[in-house]
Short mmCIF file of C-alpha atoms in Angstrom, two decimals:
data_model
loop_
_atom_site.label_atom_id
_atom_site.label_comp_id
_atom_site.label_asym_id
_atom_site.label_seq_id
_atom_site.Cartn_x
_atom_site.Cartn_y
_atom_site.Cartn_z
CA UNK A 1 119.79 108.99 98.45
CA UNK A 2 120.71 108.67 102.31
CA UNK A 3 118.36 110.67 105.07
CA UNK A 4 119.78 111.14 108.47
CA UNK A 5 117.18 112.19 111.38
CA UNK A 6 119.00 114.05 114.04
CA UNK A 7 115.92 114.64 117.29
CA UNK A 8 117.17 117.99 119.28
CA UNK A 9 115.78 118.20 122.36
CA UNK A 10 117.17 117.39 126.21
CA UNK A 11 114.28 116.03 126.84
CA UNK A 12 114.44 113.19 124.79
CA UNK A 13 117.91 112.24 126.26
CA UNK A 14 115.62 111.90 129.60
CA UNK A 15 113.20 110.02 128.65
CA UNK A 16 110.99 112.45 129.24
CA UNK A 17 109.15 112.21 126.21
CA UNK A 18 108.95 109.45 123.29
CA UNK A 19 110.81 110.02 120.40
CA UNK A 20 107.66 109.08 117.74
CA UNK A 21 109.08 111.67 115.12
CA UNK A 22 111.97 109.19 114.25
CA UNK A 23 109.80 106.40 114.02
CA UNK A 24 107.95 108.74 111.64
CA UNK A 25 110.28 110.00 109.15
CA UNK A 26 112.00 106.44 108.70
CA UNK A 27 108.80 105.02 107.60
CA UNK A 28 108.43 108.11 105.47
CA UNK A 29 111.43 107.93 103.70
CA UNK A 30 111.04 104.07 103.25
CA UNK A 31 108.16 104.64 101.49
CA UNK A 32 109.57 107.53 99.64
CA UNK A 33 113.10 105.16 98.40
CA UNK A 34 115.20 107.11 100.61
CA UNK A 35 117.69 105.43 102.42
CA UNK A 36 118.42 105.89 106.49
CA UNK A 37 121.65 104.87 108.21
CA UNK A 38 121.73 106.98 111.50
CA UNK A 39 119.13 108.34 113.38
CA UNK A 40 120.64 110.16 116.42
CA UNK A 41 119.23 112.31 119.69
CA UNK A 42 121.21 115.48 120.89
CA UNK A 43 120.69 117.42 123.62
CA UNK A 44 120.19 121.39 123.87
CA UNK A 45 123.87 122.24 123.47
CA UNK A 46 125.44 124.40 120.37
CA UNK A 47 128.70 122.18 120.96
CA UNK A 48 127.25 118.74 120.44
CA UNK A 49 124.70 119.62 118.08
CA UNK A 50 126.98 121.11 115.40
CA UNK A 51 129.59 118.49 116.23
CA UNK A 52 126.37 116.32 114.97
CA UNK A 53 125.08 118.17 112.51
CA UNK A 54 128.45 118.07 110.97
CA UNK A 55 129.01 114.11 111.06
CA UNK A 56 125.25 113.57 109.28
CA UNK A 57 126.38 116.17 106.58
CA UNK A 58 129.67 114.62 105.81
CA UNK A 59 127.83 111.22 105.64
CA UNK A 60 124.18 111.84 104.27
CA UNK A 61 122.49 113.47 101.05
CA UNK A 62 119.56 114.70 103.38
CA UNK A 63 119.19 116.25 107.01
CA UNK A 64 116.39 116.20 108.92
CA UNK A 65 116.10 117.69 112.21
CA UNK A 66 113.15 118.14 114.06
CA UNK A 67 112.80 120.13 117.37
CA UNK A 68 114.60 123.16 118.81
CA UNK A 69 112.90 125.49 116.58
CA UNK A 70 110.80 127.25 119.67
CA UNK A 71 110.99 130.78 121.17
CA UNK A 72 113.20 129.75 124.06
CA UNK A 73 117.09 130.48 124.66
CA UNK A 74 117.95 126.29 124.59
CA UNK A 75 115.93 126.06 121.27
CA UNK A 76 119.50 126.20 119.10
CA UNK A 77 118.68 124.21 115.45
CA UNK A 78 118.51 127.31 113.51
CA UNK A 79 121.53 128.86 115.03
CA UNK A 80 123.59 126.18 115.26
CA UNK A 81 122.80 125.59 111.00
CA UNK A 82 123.31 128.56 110.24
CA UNK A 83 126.57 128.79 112.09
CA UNK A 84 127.47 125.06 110.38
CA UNK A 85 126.78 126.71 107.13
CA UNK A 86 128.65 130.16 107.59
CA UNK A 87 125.01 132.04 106.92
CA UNK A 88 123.17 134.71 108.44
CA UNK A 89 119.74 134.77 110.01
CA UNK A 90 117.75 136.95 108.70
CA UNK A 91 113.81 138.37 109.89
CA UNK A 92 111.10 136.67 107.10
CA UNK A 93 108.40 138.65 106.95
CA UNK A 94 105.54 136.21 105.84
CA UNK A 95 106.56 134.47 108.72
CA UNK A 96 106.69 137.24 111.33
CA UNK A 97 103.26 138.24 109.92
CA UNK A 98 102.14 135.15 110.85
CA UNK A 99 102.97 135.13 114.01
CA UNK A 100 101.15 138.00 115.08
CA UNK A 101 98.05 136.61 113.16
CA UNK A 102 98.93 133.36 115.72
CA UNK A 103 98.40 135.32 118.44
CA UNK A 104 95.92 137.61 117.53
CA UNK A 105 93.68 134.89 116.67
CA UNK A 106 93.90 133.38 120.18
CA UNK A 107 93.06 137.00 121.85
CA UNK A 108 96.05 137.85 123.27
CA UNK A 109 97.02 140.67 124.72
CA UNK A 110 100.88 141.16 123.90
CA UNK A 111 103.03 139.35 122.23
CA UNK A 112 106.07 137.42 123.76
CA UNK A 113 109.25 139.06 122.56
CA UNK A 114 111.25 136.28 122.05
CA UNK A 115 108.68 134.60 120.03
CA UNK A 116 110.22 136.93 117.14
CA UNK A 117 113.33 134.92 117.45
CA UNK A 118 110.95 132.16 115.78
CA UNK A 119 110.19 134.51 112.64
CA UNK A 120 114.21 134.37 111.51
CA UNK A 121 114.92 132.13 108.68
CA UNK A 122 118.57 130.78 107.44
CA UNK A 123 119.22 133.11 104.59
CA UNK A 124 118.21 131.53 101.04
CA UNK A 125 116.35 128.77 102.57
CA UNK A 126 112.49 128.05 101.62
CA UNK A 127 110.41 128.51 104.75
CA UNK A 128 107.42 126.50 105.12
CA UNK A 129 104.56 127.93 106.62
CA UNK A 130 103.11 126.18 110.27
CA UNK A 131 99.47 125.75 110.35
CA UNK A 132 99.43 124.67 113.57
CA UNK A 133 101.46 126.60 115.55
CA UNK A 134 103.95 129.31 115.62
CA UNK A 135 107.66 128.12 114.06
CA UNK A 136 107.85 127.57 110.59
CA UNK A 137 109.97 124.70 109.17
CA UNK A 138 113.23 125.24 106.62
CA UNK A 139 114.27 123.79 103.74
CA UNK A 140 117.93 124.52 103.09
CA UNK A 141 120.30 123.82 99.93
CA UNK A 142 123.98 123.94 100.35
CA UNK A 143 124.38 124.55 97.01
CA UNK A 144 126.78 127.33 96.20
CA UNK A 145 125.43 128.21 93.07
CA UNK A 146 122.56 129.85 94.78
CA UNK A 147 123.17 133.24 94.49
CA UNK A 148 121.28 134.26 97.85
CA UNK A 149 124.12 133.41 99.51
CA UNK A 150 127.55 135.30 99.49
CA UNK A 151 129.63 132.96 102.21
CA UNK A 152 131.65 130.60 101.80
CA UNK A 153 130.02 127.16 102.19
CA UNK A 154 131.73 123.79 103.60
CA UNK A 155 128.87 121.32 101.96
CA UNK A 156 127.72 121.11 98.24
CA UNK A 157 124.88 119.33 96.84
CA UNK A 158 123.33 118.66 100.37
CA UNK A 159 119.59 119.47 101.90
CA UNK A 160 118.74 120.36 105.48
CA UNK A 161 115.18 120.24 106.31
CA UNK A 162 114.30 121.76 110.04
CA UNK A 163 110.79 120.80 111.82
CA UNK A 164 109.17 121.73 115.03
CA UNK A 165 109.20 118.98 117.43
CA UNK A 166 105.58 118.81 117.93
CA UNK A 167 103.92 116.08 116.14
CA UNK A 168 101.15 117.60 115.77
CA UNK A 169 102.74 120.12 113.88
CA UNK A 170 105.62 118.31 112.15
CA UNK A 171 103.43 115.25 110.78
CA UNK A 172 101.32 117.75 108.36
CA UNK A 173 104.15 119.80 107.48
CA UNK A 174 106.08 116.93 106.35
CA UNK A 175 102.77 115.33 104.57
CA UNK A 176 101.82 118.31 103.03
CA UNK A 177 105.33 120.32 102.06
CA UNK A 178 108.26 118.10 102.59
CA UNK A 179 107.15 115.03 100.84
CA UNK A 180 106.14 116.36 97.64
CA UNK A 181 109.62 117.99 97.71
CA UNK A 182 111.70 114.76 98.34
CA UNK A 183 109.79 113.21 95.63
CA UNK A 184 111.09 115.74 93.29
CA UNK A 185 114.98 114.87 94.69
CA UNK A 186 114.00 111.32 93.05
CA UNK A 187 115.20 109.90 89.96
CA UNK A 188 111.62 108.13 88.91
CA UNK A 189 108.74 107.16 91.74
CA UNK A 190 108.46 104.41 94.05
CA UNK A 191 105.09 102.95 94.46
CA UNK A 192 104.19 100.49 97.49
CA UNK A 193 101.20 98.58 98.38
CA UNK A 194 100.13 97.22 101.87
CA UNK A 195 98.68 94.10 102.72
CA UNK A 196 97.62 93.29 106.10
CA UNK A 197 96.96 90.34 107.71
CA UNK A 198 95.60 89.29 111.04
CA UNK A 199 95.25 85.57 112.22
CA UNK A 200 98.61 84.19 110.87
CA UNK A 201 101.41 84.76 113.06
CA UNK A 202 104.98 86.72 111.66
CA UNK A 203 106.70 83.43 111.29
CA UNK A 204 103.93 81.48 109.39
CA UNK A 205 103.59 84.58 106.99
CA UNK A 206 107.16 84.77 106.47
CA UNK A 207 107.54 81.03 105.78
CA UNK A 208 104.13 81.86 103.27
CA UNK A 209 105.86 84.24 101.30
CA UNK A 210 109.75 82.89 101.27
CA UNK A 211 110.02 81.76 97.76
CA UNK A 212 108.87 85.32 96.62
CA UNK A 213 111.18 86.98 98.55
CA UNK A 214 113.94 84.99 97.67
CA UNK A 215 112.84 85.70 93.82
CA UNK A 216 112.36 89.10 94.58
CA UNK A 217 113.86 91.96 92.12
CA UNK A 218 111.21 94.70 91.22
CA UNK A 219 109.38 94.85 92.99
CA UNK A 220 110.48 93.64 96.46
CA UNK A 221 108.66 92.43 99.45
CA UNK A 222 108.82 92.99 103.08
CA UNK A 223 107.49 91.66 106.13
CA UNK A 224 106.60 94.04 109.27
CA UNK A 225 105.31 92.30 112.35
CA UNK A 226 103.19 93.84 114.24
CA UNK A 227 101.23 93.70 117.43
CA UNK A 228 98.90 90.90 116.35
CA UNK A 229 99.44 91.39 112.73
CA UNK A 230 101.49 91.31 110.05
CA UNK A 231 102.00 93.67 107.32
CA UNK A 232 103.71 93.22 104.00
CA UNK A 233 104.68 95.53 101.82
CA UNK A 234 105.06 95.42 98.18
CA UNK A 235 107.09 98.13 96.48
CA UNK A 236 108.04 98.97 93.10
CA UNK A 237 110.44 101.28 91.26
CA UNK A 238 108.90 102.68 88.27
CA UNK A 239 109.08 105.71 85.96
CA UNK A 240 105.06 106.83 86.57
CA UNK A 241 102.35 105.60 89.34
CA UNK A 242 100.73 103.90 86.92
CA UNK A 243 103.27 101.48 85.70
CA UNK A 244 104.17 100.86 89.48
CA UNK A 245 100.79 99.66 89.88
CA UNK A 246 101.07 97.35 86.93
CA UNK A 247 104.42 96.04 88.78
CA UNK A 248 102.72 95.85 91.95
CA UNK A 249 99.43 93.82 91.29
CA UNK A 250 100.85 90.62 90.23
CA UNK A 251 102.39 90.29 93.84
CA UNK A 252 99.07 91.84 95.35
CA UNK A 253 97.02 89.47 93.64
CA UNK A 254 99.43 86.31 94.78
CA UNK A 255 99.09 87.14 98.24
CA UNK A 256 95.50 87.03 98.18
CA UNK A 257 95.52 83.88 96.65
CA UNK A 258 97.92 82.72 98.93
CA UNK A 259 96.21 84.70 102.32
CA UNK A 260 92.45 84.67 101.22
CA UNK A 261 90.72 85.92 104.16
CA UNK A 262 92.89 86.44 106.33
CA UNK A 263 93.80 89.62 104.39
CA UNK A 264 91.49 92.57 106.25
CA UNK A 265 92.60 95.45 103.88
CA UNK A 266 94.80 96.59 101.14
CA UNK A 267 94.65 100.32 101.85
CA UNK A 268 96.87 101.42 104.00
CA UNK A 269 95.39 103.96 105.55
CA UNK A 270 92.78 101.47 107.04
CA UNK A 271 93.11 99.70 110.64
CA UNK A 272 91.09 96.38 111.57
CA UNK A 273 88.57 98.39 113.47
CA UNK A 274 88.21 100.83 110.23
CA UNK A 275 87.00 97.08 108.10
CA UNK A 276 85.08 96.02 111.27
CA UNK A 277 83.21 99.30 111.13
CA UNK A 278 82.71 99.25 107.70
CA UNK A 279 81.21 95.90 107.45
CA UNK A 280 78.88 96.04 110.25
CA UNK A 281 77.27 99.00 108.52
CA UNK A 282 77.18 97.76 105.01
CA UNK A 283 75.23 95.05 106.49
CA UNK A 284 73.06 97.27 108.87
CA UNK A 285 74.79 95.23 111.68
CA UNK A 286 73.92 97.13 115.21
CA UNK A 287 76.93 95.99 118.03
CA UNK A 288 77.03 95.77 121.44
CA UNK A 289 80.39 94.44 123.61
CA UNK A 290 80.64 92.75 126.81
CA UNK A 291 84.10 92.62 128.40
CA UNK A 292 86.21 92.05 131.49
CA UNK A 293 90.08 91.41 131.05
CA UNK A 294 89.69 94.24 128.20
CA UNK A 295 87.67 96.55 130.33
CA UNK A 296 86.42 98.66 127.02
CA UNK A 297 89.49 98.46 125.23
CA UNK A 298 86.88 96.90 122.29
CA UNK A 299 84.67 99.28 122.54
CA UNK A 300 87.50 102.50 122.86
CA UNK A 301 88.79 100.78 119.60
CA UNK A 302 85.43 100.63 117.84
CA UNK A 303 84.79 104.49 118.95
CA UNK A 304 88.00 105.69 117.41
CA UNK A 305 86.29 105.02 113.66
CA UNK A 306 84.45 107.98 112.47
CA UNK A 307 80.84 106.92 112.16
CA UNK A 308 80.70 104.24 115.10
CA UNK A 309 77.57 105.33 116.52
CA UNK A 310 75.83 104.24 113.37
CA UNK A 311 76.78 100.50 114.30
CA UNK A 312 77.85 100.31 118.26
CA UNK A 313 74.56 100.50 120.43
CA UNK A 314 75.95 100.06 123.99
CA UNK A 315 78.90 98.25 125.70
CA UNK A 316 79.00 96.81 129.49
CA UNK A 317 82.06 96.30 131.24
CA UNK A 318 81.50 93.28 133.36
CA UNK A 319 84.78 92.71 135.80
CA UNK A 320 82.61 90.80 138.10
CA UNK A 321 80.64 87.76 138.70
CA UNK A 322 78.15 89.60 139.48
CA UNK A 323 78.03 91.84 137.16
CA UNK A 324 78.62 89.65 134.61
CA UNK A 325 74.87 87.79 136.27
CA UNK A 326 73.37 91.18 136.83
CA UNK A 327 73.98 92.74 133.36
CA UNK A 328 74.62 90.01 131.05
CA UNK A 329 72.54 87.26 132.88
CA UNK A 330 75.43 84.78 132.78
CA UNK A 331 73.78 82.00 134.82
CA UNK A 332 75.35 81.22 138.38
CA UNK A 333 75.41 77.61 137.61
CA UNK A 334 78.18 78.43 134.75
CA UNK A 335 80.31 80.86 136.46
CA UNK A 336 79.82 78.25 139.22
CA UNK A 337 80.82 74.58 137.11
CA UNK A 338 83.11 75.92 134.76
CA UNK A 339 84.34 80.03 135.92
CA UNK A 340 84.58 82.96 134.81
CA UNK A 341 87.09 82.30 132.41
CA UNK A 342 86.02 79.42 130.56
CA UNK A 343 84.21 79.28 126.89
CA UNK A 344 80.94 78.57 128.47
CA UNK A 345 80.96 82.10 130.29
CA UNK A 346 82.02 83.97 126.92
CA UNK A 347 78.89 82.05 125.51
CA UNK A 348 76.65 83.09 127.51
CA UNK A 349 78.27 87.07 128.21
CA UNK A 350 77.90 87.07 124.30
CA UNK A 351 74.68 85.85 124.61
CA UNK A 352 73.29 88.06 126.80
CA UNK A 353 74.45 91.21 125.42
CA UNK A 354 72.97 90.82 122.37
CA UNK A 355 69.51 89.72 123.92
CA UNK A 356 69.68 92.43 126.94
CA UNK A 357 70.63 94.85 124.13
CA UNK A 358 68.05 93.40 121.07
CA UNK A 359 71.11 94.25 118.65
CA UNK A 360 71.90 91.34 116.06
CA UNK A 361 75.41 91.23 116.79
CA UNK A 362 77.83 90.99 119.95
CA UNK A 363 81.86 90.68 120.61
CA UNK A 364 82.51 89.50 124.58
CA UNK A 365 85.33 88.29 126.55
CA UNK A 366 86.90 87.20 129.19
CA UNK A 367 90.34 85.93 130.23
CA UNK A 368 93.22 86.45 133.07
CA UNK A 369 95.89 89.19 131.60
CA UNK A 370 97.80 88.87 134.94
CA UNK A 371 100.77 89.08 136.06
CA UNK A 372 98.64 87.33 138.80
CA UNK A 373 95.60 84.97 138.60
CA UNK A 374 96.79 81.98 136.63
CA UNK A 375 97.13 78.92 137.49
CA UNK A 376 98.58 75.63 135.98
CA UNK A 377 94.75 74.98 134.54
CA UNK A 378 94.23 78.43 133.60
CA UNK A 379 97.49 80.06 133.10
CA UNK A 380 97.89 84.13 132.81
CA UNK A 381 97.42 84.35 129.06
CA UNK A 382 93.99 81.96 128.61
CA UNK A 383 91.45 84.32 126.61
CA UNK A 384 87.70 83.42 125.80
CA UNK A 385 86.48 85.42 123.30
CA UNK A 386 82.59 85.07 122.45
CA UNK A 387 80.59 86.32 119.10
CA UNK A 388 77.22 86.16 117.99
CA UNK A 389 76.03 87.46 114.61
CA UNK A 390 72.45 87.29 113.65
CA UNK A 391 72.06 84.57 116.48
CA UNK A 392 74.78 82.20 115.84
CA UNK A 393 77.68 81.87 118.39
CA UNK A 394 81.19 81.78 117.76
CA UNK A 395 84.03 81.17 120.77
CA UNK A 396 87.42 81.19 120.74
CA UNK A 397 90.08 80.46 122.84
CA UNK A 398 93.69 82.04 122.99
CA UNK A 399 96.41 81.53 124.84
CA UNK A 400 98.37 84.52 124.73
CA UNK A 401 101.85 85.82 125.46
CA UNK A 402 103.56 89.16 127.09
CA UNK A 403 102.90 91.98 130.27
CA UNK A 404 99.11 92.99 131.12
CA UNK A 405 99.09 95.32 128.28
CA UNK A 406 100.20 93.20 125.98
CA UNK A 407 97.14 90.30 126.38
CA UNK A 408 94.89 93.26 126.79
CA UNK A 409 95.70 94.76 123.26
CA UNK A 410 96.17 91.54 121.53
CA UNK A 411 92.68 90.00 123.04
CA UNK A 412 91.06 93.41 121.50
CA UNK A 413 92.63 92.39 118.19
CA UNK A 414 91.69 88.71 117.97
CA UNK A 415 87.73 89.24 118.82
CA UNK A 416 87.84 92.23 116.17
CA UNK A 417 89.03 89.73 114.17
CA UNK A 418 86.61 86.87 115.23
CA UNK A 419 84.03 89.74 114.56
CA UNK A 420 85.41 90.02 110.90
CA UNK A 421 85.60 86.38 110.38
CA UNK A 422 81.63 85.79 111.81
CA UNK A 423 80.37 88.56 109.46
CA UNK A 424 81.95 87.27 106.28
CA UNK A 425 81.10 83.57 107.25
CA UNK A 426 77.04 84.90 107.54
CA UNK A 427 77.11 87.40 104.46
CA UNK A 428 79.39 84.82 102.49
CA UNK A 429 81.86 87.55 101.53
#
């Protein structure tokens, strides 16, 4: 089956706002065996949007659009489908009901008017109900054999599926209602796997895994590279979730063999800083960070798992020489002979954090993440990152690539991983 994601909204056209709905739903419908060709942005005009709506229906099985589904005179999707697919709008009641429970729930006073525009519905589609907010989504069949519907229709054996724009709103709708209804549009399942790696670079991992590839049939392997990582995914087509896991684990367990450690999780639902977490409190590990090119990017990371204040004690930002001396007690003499950015300095900032702090464990570093700052000895990119775990100190240097941001995120990921690496080295995982 072929999916086509058309994103209504002028203010996408503007770059006003980041489309991350497309990049959604095409993940999505990877994982779900659904195919996507066209992914296209439209503005808040009837002519252009049923001029699209119109090419994705003569060319895809499935269309999604998401956005244009507020109270507001330039949100169109409804209208314009229904007018696409000679139908009426009709008032739902559940979802008009709704509504007012929106609103009454939030204490206000009156109503909107046009917010009742947002309780119509394409006649004979399936509404799904919003949870978090106030315009339900659609699911509509241009079937003509269903009976709701008297007119004349110009597509058969096609399936429109309309979301609010809001992630926040679209992303639960679509994990709770539209997925298990696309699965159903499926002859058989398709199960996938994720293995993620970090501390091999895209073109190492590829080269790792070419012969499988090139073998590949069911299942079949693919490579995503991301910022610092890589992920491969192993899928299967199968007639039951069970024997798609008994297709799956043969390449699972290769990869492992061929990755060992430098695989940090095979759920994918889990980020590095989710294992990190994890490990530091199976092993009653207390934290503390030290940084100054990342400026508590570590520690922001770290704070984002539920649970971090069972293992992350206290974190200094230490921009300064002087700070990095007053806080850390980085010796002058070191900052002085070999600089701030040097392996000696993360040494000693890891160090000190731990013994300022008394907590068995410490991440710290320091580099130059530019654009200015480098120089031929110490170019914008050089990264020391420090560790200590029960006492023992680990450094490592990186010489990294890209804008500000760029070193910034990828230093965060490289001492997580040092972090990883130090704790399985100590425990002997």
């Amino acid at each position: 089956m072929i999916a086509e994601f058309i994103s209504v909204g002028t203010e996408i056209l503007l770059g006003n706002i980041v489309n991350t709905n497309a990049n959604y739903l095409a993940v999505k419908c990877a994982e779900l065996g659904i195919s996507n060709f066209y992914q296209v942005s439209v503005g808040d005009n009837e002519d252009r949007l049923s001029q699209t709506l119109n090419m994705a229906l003569s060319r895809s099985d499935i269309v999604i659009l998401t956005g244009g589904l507020g109270p507001t005179k330039d949100d169109l999707t409804k209208e314009v489908t229904a007018k696409v697919l000679q139908r009426n709008l009709i008032e739902d009641a559940r979802s008009k009901e709704r509504i007012m429970k929106y609103f009454k729930d939030r204490k206000f006073d009156a109503i909107p008017e046009n917010n009742w525009k947002q309780a119509l519905i394409i006649e004979g589609s399936l509404v799904i109900d919003n949870h978090n907010g106030t315009a339900p989504g659609l699911i509509v069949k241009t079937d003509e054999s269903n009976d709701v519907v008297s007119h004349m229709n110009p597509y058969n054996n096609k399936v429109i599926i309309l979301l609010p724009g809001p992630p926040n709103e679209l992303i639960p709708m679509f994990e709770s209602d539209i997925i298990p209804f696309l699965r159903k549009l499926q002859p058989g399942i398709l199960y996938s796997e994720m293995v993620k790696i970090c501390g091999i670079g895209e073109s190492k991992a590829e080269i790792m895994v070419q012969d499988l590839i090139e073998q590949q049939t069911n299942p079949t392997i693919a490579t995503y590279a991301k910022n610092g990582e890589v992920h491969i995914r192993i899928t299967a087509a199968a007639d039951s979730e069970e024997n798609g896991k008994l297709l799956v684990k043969p390449l699972v367990d290769e990869l492992k063999r061929r990755f060992t450690t430098a695989i940090y999780t095979t759920d994918e639902s889990e980020n590095l800083e989710d294992v990190v977490v994890s490990m530091l409190a199976k092993h009653h590990i207390r934290l503390t960070t030290a940084e100054s090119c990342t400026g508590g990017l570590i520690a922001g990371r770290i704070v984002n798992v539920p649970g971090a204040s069972a293992v992350l004690g206290e974190g200094f930002i230490t921009y300064s020489n002087e700070a990095k001396q007053k806080y850390l007690k980085v010796s002058a003499q070191t900052l002085m002979k070999y600089g701030a950015v040097s392996k000696e300095t993360a040494a000693e900032m890891a160090q000190g954090a731990a013994s300022v702090s008394e907590s068995n464990a410490s991440l710290a570093v320091t580099g130059i993440a530019g654009p200015d700052g480098g120089t031929e000895e110490k170019p914008v990119g050089l990264v020391y990152i420090g560790c200590t775990v029960n006492g023992k100190i680990r450094v490592k240097e990186c010489r990294l690539k890209g804008n500000r941001q760029k070193i910034r995120d990828l230093t965060v990921i490289y001492a997580l991983d040092l972090l990883r690496n130090a704790i399985m080295e100590e425990y002997g995982i």
